[in-house]
Coordinates of C-alpha atoms in Angstrom, one line a residue:
Chain A
M1 CA 48.5 79.6 -55.0
T2 CA 48.7 79.3 -58.9
S3 CA 45.4 79.5 -60.8
Y4 CA 44.4 76.5 -62.8
S5 CA 44.6 78.6 -66.1
S6 CA 48.2 78.9 -65.5
L7 CA 49.2 75.6 -64.4
P8 CA 51.8 73.5 -66.4
N9 CA 50.7 70.6 -68.2
K10 CA 52.5 67.5 -66.9
L11 CA 52.8 63.8 -67.9
A12 CA 52.3 60.7 -65.7
S13 CA 53.7 57.5 -67.1
S14 CA 51.7 54.5 -66.3
P15 CA 53.0 50.8 -66.5
T16 CA 50.3 50.2 -69.0
G17 CA 52.3 52.3 -71.2
V18 CA 50.3 55.5 -71.4
D19 CA 51.5 58.9 -70.6
Y20 CA 48.7 60.9 -69.1
A21 CA 48.3 64.6 -69.3
Y22 CA 47.4 66.3 -66.1
R23 CA 47.4 69.5 -64.1
D24 CA 47.9 69.4 -60.3
V25 CA 47.0 72.2 -57.8
G26 CA 46.5 72.6 -54.0
E27 CA 47.5 70.5 -51.1
S28 CA 46.2 67.5 -49.2
D29 CA 47.1 63.9 -48.5
L30 CA 44.2 62.7 -50.3
P31 CA 43.6 64.2 -53.8
L32 CA 40.5 64.9 -55.4
I33 CA 40.8 63.8 -59.1
L34 CA 38.4 65.2 -61.7
L35 CA 36.9 63.2 -64.4
Q36 CA 35.9 65.2 -67.5
H37 CA 32.8 65.4 -69.7
F38 CA 32.2 64.1 -73.2
R39 CA 35.0 65.5 -75.6
G40 CA 36.4 67.7 -72.8
N41 CA 40.2 68.0 -72.1
L42 CA 42.0 69.8 -69.6
D43 CA 41.0 73.3 -71.0
N44 CA 37.4 72.4 -70.4
W45 CA 37.4 72.7 -66.8
D46 CA 36.4 76.1 -65.6
P47 CA 39.6 77.5 -63.8
A48 CA 37.3 79.2 -61.2
L49 CA 35.8 76.0 -60.1
V50 CA 39.1 74.0 -59.8
D51 CA 40.7 77.1 -57.9
D52 CA 37.7 77.2 -55.5
L53 CA 38.1 73.4 -55.0
A54 CA 41.9 73.8 -54.6
T55 CA 41.7 76.2 -51.7
A56 CA 40.7 73.0 -49.4
R57 CA 42.6 70.4 -51.1
R58 CA 44.8 69.0 -53.7
V59 CA 42.9 68.9 -57.1
I60 CA 44.2 66.9 -60.1
A61 CA 42.5 67.2 -63.6
F62 CA 43.7 64.7 -66.2
D63 CA 43.2 63.5 -69.6
N64 CA 41.9 59.9 -69.9
A65 CA 43.6 57.5 -72.4
G66 CA 43.6 58.9 -76.0
V67 CA 42.0 62.2 -74.8
G68 CA 43.7 65.6 -75.3
G69 CA 47.4 65.6 -74.5
S70 CA 47.3 61.9 -73.1
A71 CA 48.8 59.1 -75.2
G72 CA 46.9 55.7 -75.8
T73 CA 43.5 55.1 -77.4
T74 CA 40.0 56.1 -76.2
P75 CA 38.1 52.9 -75.6
H76 CA 34.5 52.4 -76.8
D77 CA 33.2 51.4 -73.4
I78 CA 32.9 52.9 -69.8
G79 CA 34.4 49.8 -68.3
Q80 CA 37.8 50.2 -70.1
M81 CA 37.9 54.0 -69.4
A82 CA 37.6 53.1 -65.9
H83 CA 40.5 50.8 -66.0
D84 CA 42.4 53.6 -67.8
A85 CA 41.5 56.3 -65.1
I86 CA 42.7 53.7 -62.4
A87 CA 46.1 53.3 -64.2
F88 CA 46.5 57.0 -64.1
I89 CA 45.6 57.3 -60.4
A90 CA 48.2 54.5 -59.8
A91 CA 50.8 56.2 -62.1
M92 CA 50.4 59.2 -59.7
G93 CA 51.2 56.9 -56.8
F94 CA 47.8 57.2 -55.1
T95 CA 46.2 54.3 -53.4
R96 CA 43.1 56.1 -52.2
A97 CA 41.3 59.1 -53.5
D98 CA 38.1 61.2 -53.8
L99 CA 36.5 61.4 -57.2
L100 CA 34.4 64.0 -59.1
G101 CA 33.1 62.8 -62.2
F102 CA 31.2 65.1 -64.5
S103 CA 28.9 63.7 -67.2
I104 CA 30.6 60.9 -69.0
G105 CA 33.2 61.4 -66.2
S106 CA 30.5 60.4 -63.7
F107 CA 29.8 57.3 -65.6
V108 CA 33.5 56.4 -65.3
T109 CA 33.6 57.4 -61.7
Q110 CA 30.8 55.0 -60.7
E111 CA 32.4 52.2 -62.7
I112 CA 35.6 52.9 -60.6
A113 CA 33.7 52.7 -57.4
L114 CA 32.2 49.3 -58.6
I115 CA 35.5 47.8 -60.0
R116 CA 37.9 49.2 -57.4
P117 CA 36.1 50.3 -54.3
D118 CA 39.1 50.3 -52.0
L119 CA 40.6 53.1 -54.3
V120 CA 37.6 55.4 -53.6
R121 CA 37.0 57.4 -50.4
R122 CA 34.0 59.5 -51.5
L123 CA 32.5 60.3 -54.9
V124 CA 30.8 63.5 -56.3
L125 CA 28.5 62.7 -59.4
A126 CA 27.9 65.9 -61.4
S127 CA 25.2 65.5 -64.1
A128 CA 25.2 61.7 -63.6
A129 CA 22.8 59.0 -64.8
P130 CA 23.0 55.2 -63.8
K131 CA 23.9 52.5 -66.5
G132 CA 20.8 51.2 -68.0
A133 CA 18.5 54.0 -67.1
D134 CA 15.4 54.3 -69.2
G135 CA 15.4 57.4 -71.4
I136 CA 19.1 58.4 -71.5
H137 CA 20.2 56.4 -74.6
G138 CA 22.1 58.5 -77.0
W139 CA 20.9 61.9 -75.5
A140 CA 18.2 63.9 -76.9
P141 CA 18.6 64.6 -80.8
E142 CA 18.9 68.6 -80.1
V143 CA 21.7 67.8 -77.5
I144 CA 23.9 65.6 -79.6
G145 CA 23.1 67.7 -82.6
A146 CA 24.6 70.6 -80.7
V147 CA 27.7 69.1 -78.9
G148 CA 28.3 66.1 -81.1
T149 CA 28.9 67.8 -84.3
P150 CA 32.6 68.1 -85.9
E151 CA 32.9 71.7 -85.1
T152 CA 30.9 72.9 -82.0
S153 CA 30.3 76.7 -81.7
A154 CA 30.1 78.6 -78.5
E155 CA 26.6 79.1 -79.0
E156 CA 25.8 75.5 -79.2
Y157 CA 27.9 74.8 -76.0
L158 CA 25.9 77.6 -74.2
G159 CA 22.7 76.1 -75.2
V160 CA 23.5 72.7 -73.5
F161 CA 25.6 73.9 -70.5
F162 CA 23.5 76.9 -69.5
T163 CA 19.8 77.9 -69.6
S164 CA 18.3 80.6 -71.8
S165 CA 17.8 83.0 -68.8
P166 CA 20.0 86.1 -68.8
S167 CA 21.7 85.2 -65.6
S168 CA 22.7 81.7 -66.6
R169 CA 23.8 82.7 -70.2
K170 CA 25.8 85.5 -68.7
A171 CA 27.5 83.0 -66.2
G172 CA 28.1 80.8 -69.3
Q173 CA 30.0 83.6 -71.3
E174 CA 32.1 84.2 -68.1
A175 CA 32.9 80.4 -67.7
L176 CA 33.9 80.4 -71.3
G177 CA 36.0 83.7 -71.0
R178 CA 37.9 81.9 -68.1
M179 CA 38.5 78.8 -70.1
Y180 CA 39.9 80.8 -72.9
S181 CA 42.0 83.1 -70.8
R182 CA 44.9 80.6 -71.0
T183 CA 46.5 81.3 -74.5
E184 CA 49.6 79.5 -74.3
D185 CA 50.2 75.8 -73.6
R186 CA 46.7 74.8 -74.2
D187 CA 45.8 71.2 -74.2
T188 CA 45.7 69.3 -77.4
P189 CA 42.1 69.3 -78.9
T190 CA 40.2 66.2 -78.5
T191 CA 39.8 64.3 -81.9
W192 CA 36.9 63.1 -83.8
A193 CA 37.9 59.5 -83.0
V194 CA 37.7 60.3 -79.3
R195 CA 34.1 61.9 -79.9
E196 CA 33.1 58.5 -81.8
A197 CA 34.6 56.2 -79.1
Q198 CA 33.0 58.3 -76.3
Y199 CA 29.6 58.4 -77.9
D200 CA 29.8 54.6 -78.4
A201 CA 30.5 54.3 -74.7
V202 CA 27.6 56.8 -73.7
C203 CA 25.3 55.0 -75.9
T204 CA 26.1 51.5 -74.5
W205 CA 25.8 52.8 -71.0
G206 CA 22.5 54.0 -72.0
I207 CA 20.9 50.8 -73.3
P208 CA 17.8 50.3 -71.3
D209 CA 18.6 47.6 -68.6
H210 CA 16.4 47.7 -65.5
A211 CA 18.4 45.1 -63.8
A212 CA 21.7 47.1 -64.2
L213 CA 20.4 49.8 -61.9
Q214 CA 20.6 47.6 -59.0
R215 CA 24.4 47.7 -59.4
L216 CA 24.6 51.0 -57.4
A217 CA 23.4 49.3 -54.2
A218 CA 27.0 48.1 -54.3
V219 CA 28.4 51.5 -53.8
R220 CA 28.9 52.0 -49.9
Q221 CA 30.9 55.0 -50.0
P222 CA 29.2 58.5 -49.4
V223 CA 28.2 60.1 -52.5
F224 CA 27.3 63.7 -53.3
V225 CA 25.2 63.8 -56.5
A226 CA 24.3 67.2 -58.1
N227 CA 22.7 68.7 -61.2
G228 CA 21.2 71.6 -62.9
D229 CA 17.4 71.7 -62.4
S230 CA 17.2 72.4 -66.4
D231 CA 20.1 70.0 -67.7
P232 CA 18.9 68.8 -71.2
M233 CA 21.8 66.4 -71.5
I234 CA 21.2 64.3 -68.3
P235 CA 17.9 65.6 -66.9
P236 CA 17.7 66.1 -63.0
R237 CA 15.4 62.8 -63.0
Y238 CA 18.5 60.8 -63.3
T239 CA 20.3 62.5 -60.3
H240 CA 17.1 61.5 -58.4
L241 CA 17.2 58.1 -59.4
I242 CA 20.9 57.7 -58.6
A243 CA 20.2 59.1 -55.2
G244 CA 17.6 56.6 -54.6
L245 CA 19.6 53.7 -55.9
L246 CA 22.7 54.4 -53.8
P247 CA 22.5 53.6 -50.1
N248 CA 24.4 56.7 -49.1
A249 CA 23.8 59.7 -51.1
T250 CA 23.2 63.5 -50.8
V251 CA 21.4 65.5 -53.5
K252 CA 21.3 68.9 -54.5
I253 CA 19.6 70.4 -57.6
Y254 CA 20.9 73.9 -58.6
P255 CA 18.2 76.4 -59.8
D256 CA 17.9 77.9 -63.3
A257 CA 20.9 75.9 -64.4
A258 CA 21.7 73.2 -67.0
H259 CA 24.8 70.8 -67.8
G260 CA 27.3 73.3 -66.7
F261 CA 25.7 74.2 -63.4
L262 CA 29.0 73.5 -61.5
F263 CA 30.6 76.2 -63.6
Q264 CA 27.6 78.5 -63.3
Y265 CA 27.8 78.2 -59.4
H266 CA 31.4 77.4 -59.1
A267 CA 31.7 79.1 -55.7
E268 CA 28.6 77.4 -54.2
F269 CA 29.2 74.0 -55.7
A270 CA 33.0 74.1 -54.6
A271 CA 31.8 74.9 -51.1
D272 CA 29.2 72.2 -51.1
V273 CA 31.8 69.6 -52.4
T274 CA 34.4 70.8 -49.7
R275 CA 31.5 70.5 -46.9
F276 CA 30.8 66.9 -48.2
L277 CA 34.2 65.8 -48.5
D278 CA 35.4 67.3 -45.2
R279 CA 32.3 65.9 -43.3
P280 CA 33.3 63.7 -40.4
E281 CA 32.8 60.0 -41.1
S282 CA 30.2 59.7 -38.4
Q283 CA 28.1 62.4 -40.4
A284 CA 29.1 61.0 -43.9
S285 CA 25.8 59.2 -44.3
E286 CA 23.7 62.4 -43.7
G287 CA 21.2 63.8 -46.2
A288 CA 19.7 62.6 -49.4
Chain B
M1 CA -15.9 77.8 -45.4
T2 CA -16.5 75.3 -42.7
S3 CA -13.2 74.0 -41.2
Y4 CA -12.3 70.3 -41.5
S5 CA -12.2 70.1 -37.8
S6 CA -16.1 70.6 -37.8
L7 CA -17.2 68.8 -40.8
P8 CA -19.9 66.2 -40.3
N9 CA -18.9 62.5 -40.8
K10 CA -20.8 61.2 -43.9
L11 CA -21.1 57.8 -45.4
A12 CA -20.9 56.6 -49.0
S13 CA -22.6 53.4 -49.9
S14 CA -20.6 51.5 -52.4
P15 CA -22.1 48.6 -54.7
T16 CA -19.4 46.4 -53.1
G17 CA -21.7 46.5 -49.9
V18 CA -19.3 48.9 -47.9
D19 CA -20.2 52.1 -46.4
Y20 CA -17.3 54.4 -46.4
A21 CA -17.0 57.2 -43.8
Y22 CA -15.7 60.4 -45.2
R23 CA -15.5 64.2 -44.8
D24 CA -15.9 66.7 -47.9
V25 CA -15.1 70.5 -48.0
G26 CA -14.4 73.0 -50.6
E27 CA -15.5 73.3 -54.3
S28 CA -14.1 72.1 -57.7
D29 CA -15.2 69.9 -60.4
L30 CA -12.4 67.5 -59.9
P31 CA -11.8 66.5 -56.5
L32 CA -8.6 65.7 -54.5
I33 CA -8.9 62.6 -52.6
L34 CA -6.8 62.1 -49.4
L35 CA -5.4 58.5 -48.5
Q36 CA -4.2 58.2 -45.1
H37 CA -1.3 56.9 -43.2
F38 CA -0.8 53.6 -41.2
R39 CA -3.4 53.5 -38.4
G40 CA -4.8 56.8 -39.3
N41 CA -8.5 57.6 -39.5
L42 CA -10.3 60.9 -40.4
D43 CA -9.1 62.6 -37.2
N44 CA -5.4 62.2 -38.1
W45 CA -5.4 64.6 -40.8
D46 CA -4.3 67.9 -39.5
P47 CA -7.3 70.3 -40.1
A48 CA -5.0 73.2 -41.2
L49 CA -3.7 71.2 -44.0
V50 CA -7.1 70.0 -45.2
D51 CA -8.4 73.8 -44.8
D52 CA -5.3 75.2 -46.8
L53 CA -5.7 72.7 -49.6
A54 CA -9.7 73.3 -49.6
T55 CA -9.3 76.9 -50.5
A56 CA -8.5 76.0 -53.9
R57 CA -10.5 72.9 -54.4
R58 CA -12.9 70.2 -53.1
V59 CA -11.1 67.9 -50.8
I60 CA -12.3 64.7 -49.6
A61 CA -10.8 62.6 -46.7
F62 CA -12.2 59.0 -46.2
D63 CA -11.6 55.7 -44.2
N64 CA -10.6 52.9 -46.6
A65 CA -12.5 49.6 -46.0
G66 CA -12.3 48.4 -42.3
V67 CA -10.6 51.5 -41.2
G68 CA -12.0 53.9 -38.5
G69 CA -16.1 54.6 -39.3
S70 CA -15.9 52.7 -42.5
A71 CA -17.5 49.1 -42.8
G72 CA -15.8 46.3 -44.3
T73 CA -12.6 44.5 -43.7
T74 CA -9.0 45.9 -43.9
P75 CA -7.3 43.7 -46.4
H76 CA -3.7 42.4 -45.9
D77 CA -2.3 43.8 -49.2
I78 CA -2.0 47.1 -50.9
G79 CA -3.6 45.7 -54.2
Q80 CA -7.0 45.1 -52.5
M81 CA -6.6 48.3 -50.6
A82 CA -6.6 50.2 -53.9
H83 CA -9.6 48.3 -55.2
D84 CA -11.4 49.3 -52.0
A85 CA -10.4 53.1 -52.5
I86 CA -11.4 52.8 -56.2
A87 CA -15.0 51.5 -54.9
F88 CA -15.2 54.6 -52.6
I89 CA -14.2 56.9 -55.4
A90 CA -16.9 55.3 -57.6
A91 CA -19.5 55.3 -54.7
M92 CA -18.9 59.2 -54.6
G93 CA -19.9 59.3 -58.3
F94 CA -16.3 60.3 -59.6
T95 CA -14.8 59.0 -62.9
R96 CA -11.7 61.2 -62.5
A97 CA -9.7 62.7 -59.6
D98 CA -6.4 64.0 -58.2
L99 CA -4.8 61.7 -55.4
L100 CA -3.0 62.7 -52.4
G101 CA -1.5 59.6 -50.6
F102 CA 0.5 59.8 -47.4
S103 CA 2.8 56.9 -46.3
I104 CA 0.9 53.6 -46.7
G105 CA -1.6 55.9 -48.5
S106 CA 0.9 56.8 -51.0
F107 CA 1.4 53.0 -51.6
V108 CA -2.2 52.7 -52.2
T109 CA -2.2 55.7 -54.5
Q110 CA 0.5 54.3 -56.5
E111 CA -1.2 51.2 -57.1
I112 CA -4.6 53.0 -58.3
A113 CA -2.6 54.8 -60.8
L114 CA -1.3 51.4 -62.0
I115 CA -4.6 49.5 -61.8
R116 CA -7.0 52.2 -62.9
P117 CA -4.9 54.8 -64.7
D118 CA -7.9 56.7 -66.3
L119 CA -9.3 57.4 -62.9
V120 CA -6.4 59.6 -62.0
R121 CA -5.6 62.9 -63.4
R122 CA -2.5 63.9 -61.2
L123 CA -0.8 62.3 -58.0
V124 CA 0.7 63.7 -54.9
L125 CA 2.9 61.2 -53.0
A126 CA 4.0 62.3 -49.4
S127 CA 6.4 60.2 -47.6
A128 CA 6.4 57.5 -50.3
A129 CA 8.3 54.5 -51.3
P130 CA 8.2 52.2 -54.4
K131 CA 7.1 48.7 -54.1
G132 CA 10.3 46.4 -53.7
A133 CA 12.6 49.1 -52.7
D134 CA 15.6 47.8 -50.8
G135 CA 15.8 48.9 -47.1
I136 CA 12.1 49.7 -46.3
H137 CA 10.9 46.2 -45.3
G138 CA 9.0 46.5 -42.0
W139 CA 10.3 49.9 -41.3
A140 CA 13.2 50.5 -38.7
P141 CA 12.7 48.7 -35.2
E142 CA 12.5 52.2 -33.6
V143 CA 9.7 53.2 -35.8
I144 CA 7.5 50.3 -35.7
G145 CA 8.3 50.1 -31.9
A146 CA 7.0 53.6 -31.5
V147 CA 3.9 53.7 -33.9
G148 CA 3.1 50.0 -34.0
T149 CA 2.3 49.3 -30.3
P150 CA -1.2 48.7 -29.1
E151 CA -1.4 52.2 -27.4
T152 CA 0.8 54.9 -29.0
S153 CA 1.5 57.9 -26.9
A154 CA 1.7 61.4 -28.2
E155 CA 5.5 61.5 -27.5
E156 CA 6.1 58.3 -29.8
Y157 CA 3.9 60.1 -32.5
L158 CA 6.0 63.1 -32.3
G159 CA 9.2 61.1 -32.3
V160 CA 8.3 59.7 -35.7
F161 CA 6.4 62.6 -37.2
F162 CA 8.6 65.4 -36.2
T163 CA 12.3 66.0 -35.7
S164 CA 13.9 66.7 -32.3
S165 CA 14.5 70.4 -33.0
P166 CA 12.6 72.9 -31.0
S167 CA 10.6 74.4 -34.0
S168 CA 9.7 71.0 -35.3
R169 CA 8.6 69.7 -32.0
K170 CA 6.5 72.9 -31.6
A171 CA 4.8 72.4 -35.0
G172 CA 4.0 68.7 -33.8
Q173 CA 2.3 70.0 -30.7
E174 CA 0.3 72.4 -32.5
A175 CA -0.8 69.8 -35.3
L176 CA -1.8 67.5 -32.5
G177 CA -3.7 70.3 -30.8
R178 CA -5.6 71.0 -34.1
M179 CA -6.4 67.3 -34.5
Y180 CA -7.8 67.1 -31.0
S181 CA -9.7 70.2 -31.2
R182 CA -12.5 68.3 -32.3
T183 CA -14.3 66.7 -29.4
E184 CA -17.5 65.6 -30.8
D185 CA -18.3 63.3 -33.4
R186 CA -14.8 62.1 -33.6
D187 CA -14.2 59.1 -36.0
T188 CA -14.1 55.6 -34.6
P189 CA -10.5 54.5 -33.6
T190 CA -8.9 52.2 -35.7
T191 CA -8.5 48.7 -34.3
W192 CA -5.8 46.3 -33.8
A193 CA -6.9 44.1 -36.6
V194 CA -6.5 47.0 -38.8
R195 CA -2.9 47.8 -37.5
E196 CA -2.1 44.1 -38.2
A197 CA -3.6 43.9 -41.7
Q198 CA -2.0 47.1 -42.7
Y199 CA 1.4 46.2 -41.4
D200 CA 1.2 42.8 -43.4
A201 CA 0.5 45.0 -46.5
V202 CA 3.4 47.4 -45.7
C203 CA 5.8 44.6 -45.1
T204 CA 4.6 42.7 -48.2
W205 CA 5.2 46.1 -50.2
G206 CA 8.7 46.3 -48.7
I207 CA 9.9 42.8 -49.7
P208 CA 12.9 43.5 -51.7
D209 CA 12.2 43.2 -55.4
H210 CA 14.3 45.1 -57.8
A211 CA 12.3 44.1 -60.9
A212 CA 9.1 45.7 -59.1
L213 CA 10.7 49.1 -59.3
Q214 CA 10.1 49.2 -63.0
R215 CA 6.4 49.4 -62.6
L216 CA 6.4 53.0 -61.9
A217 CA 7.6 53.6 -65.5
A218 CA 4.0 53.0 -66.4
V219 CA 2.6 56.0 -64.4
R220 CA 2.5 58.7 -67.0
Q221 CA 0.6 61.2 -65.1
P222 CA 2.4 64.2 -63.4
V223 CA 3.3 63.4 -59.8
F224 CA 4.5 65.5 -57.0
V225 CA 6.5 63.7 -54.7
A226 CA 7.7 65.1 -51.3
N227 CA 9.0 64.3 -47.9
G228 CA 10.8 65.6 -44.9
D229 CA 14.6 65.5 -45.0
S230 CA 14.8 63.6 -41.6
D231 CA 11.6 61.0 -41.9
P232 CA 12.8 57.9 -40.2
M233 CA 9.8 56.0 -41.4
I234 CA 10.4 56.5 -45.2
P235 CA 13.8 58.1 -45.5
P236 CA 14.0 60.7 -48.3
R237 CA 16.1 58.4 -50.3
Y238 CA 12.9 56.7 -51.4
T239 CA 11.3 60.0 -52.4
H240 CA 14.3 60.5 -54.8
L241 CA 14.1 56.9 -56.0
I242 CA 10.3 57.2 -56.9
A243 CA 11.0 60.6 -58.6
G244 CA 13.7 58.8 -60.6
L245 CA 11.6 55.9 -61.6
L246 CA 8.5 58.0 -62.5
P247 CA 8.7 59.6 -66.0
N248 CA 7.2 62.8 -65.0
A249 CA 8.0 63.7 -61.3
T250 CA 8.5 67.1 -59.4
V251 CA 10.3 66.6 -56.1
K252 CA 10.4 68.7 -52.9
I253 CA 12.2 67.7 -49.7
Y254 CA 11.2 69.9 -46.8
P255 CA 14.1 70.9 -44.1
D256 CA 14.1 69.9 -40.6
A257 CA 11.0 67.7 -40.8
A258 CA 10.1 64.1 -40.5
H259 CA 7.2 61.9 -41.5
G260 CA 4.6 64.6 -40.7
F261 CA 6.3 67.3 -42.9
L262 CA 3.0 68.0 -44.5
F263 CA 1.4 69.1 -41.1
Q264 CA 4.5 71.0 -40.1
Y265 CA 4.6 72.9 -43.2
H266 CA 0.8 72.7 -43.9
A267 CA 0.6 76.1 -45.5
E268 CA 3.7 75.7 -47.6
F269 CA 2.8 72.2 -48.7
A270 CA -0.7 72.9 -49.6
A271 CA 0.7 75.9 -51.6
D272 CA 3.0 73.6 -53.5
V273 CA 0.4 71.0 -53.9
T274 CA -2.1 73.7 -55.3
R275 CA 0.5 75.1 -57.6
F276 CA 1.3 71.7 -59.1
L277 CA -2.5 70.6 -59.5
D278 CA -3.0 73.9 -61.2
R279 CA -0.2 73.8 -63.4
P280 CA -1.3 73.9 -67.1
E281 CA -1.1 70.6 -68.9
S282 CA 1.7 72.2 -71.0
Q283 CA 3.9 72.7 -68.1
A284 CA 2.8 69.5 -66.1
S285 CA 5.9 67.8 -66.9
E286 CA 8.2 70.5 -65.6
G287 CA 10.6 69.9 -62.7
A288 CA 12.0 67.0 -61.0

């Protein structure tokens, strides 16, 4: 099987007029669609994670509207981002999919499950927070100060996505090495306009609104929620909150890990996701 | 040190006119007060757990108003139970304490932290659910059918407090053996009137009320929330929910364990509680 790091960039044309950039690997009837983090494009998925996931199923990473190599404009709200992602999934010809959303991608994933429930079989939410949760508004100053600046350094990235322990930091260096091993046909970098629009959307999502927490009661699908125990961007408190608000969630917190826990533990996380997605329907509500 | 199973029953007289039955073991300036589960009296604490906890601090178990050997009347609501517990703590001469609430005792503990925050240094919530949480109202029929009947068998107790695995069931038999090793000076059994009043209070606590979930945002103390992964009485979903709603919680879910996880894992749970209560103030907000 071709590694994610050497997959071609493809384009899917949506009836909405947007050409979406994507990469596609592995085989299964039902695909797993990956929804990327703040400012991330196709090159910001750790190839090791995608390859681990793709041993068990078809995995598709894409740039949402306006991001990286996709055409269109990045909207200022999660609701429109969900509609844009739904348009990509429709452009690919899928009527049902599993979704894995990471960070802002987990916000979009929650919204898709609420807007278009019959499209979604199961959800994986990595470093997620529910809309309206108290305490997430705008992220901590040191976090947005590190990953929200015009030029972000590897050191700033590592400081948010990995902990300061030698083993986490080493895992971060290795993940960065894998992401940058692709030297040709890299994705188009995300622009400052994308950063601004996505941050508007993140801040709007984080406006404290206790009533909005109740929305998650409507998500009936099995959900796997996961995070690092030391994520400074979306602390694990919100992983627990989501797990408690959802009727049917399984939770895992990975030790000595931050926002990039899914890269740090790519093999273990991929195995956990695979086990969750492969669970028979009768056991799909196990856990929490 | 005397084992909990051979401690004398003592009485503390409150200015409210109620004589409270209690047992008292271990030494420390700040005591750890235990708040008991539905229909439980002093004999329903596993002596092994109390003894493990008491190696590190003073531990006090008591019967709330109307329960077991205590005088007074059991009220029909958690709020009055909290006032009754506060009256006991005052009768003992304490102005500050750590609290460990188990099941309905965890409801009372949450309420105390909200009514009288300066009384509470840190909280341990075992098999807890927040007031108003969707899905806890009245407990599942098989649960209240097992532990809510006039005469409850050991088999019914084991079915709710332990899982069906051989090792959990064995732990349950051992816990029961320790609880019944005391043959003299046992506590007064709880009455049917206590069962009725406590069940009213539990059902009232469980009336779905999303707005009430927000109350926990006011609990600023460090909290350790714990449960078994298979608790049929208060599923671990609610442990996650509490951990997400509280600003400062640490969570642990014990594997292959049900409502009685704290008896099944008495040594491990006591060590976890001790570590949590002994944590320096500067690290008290760690975890989740």
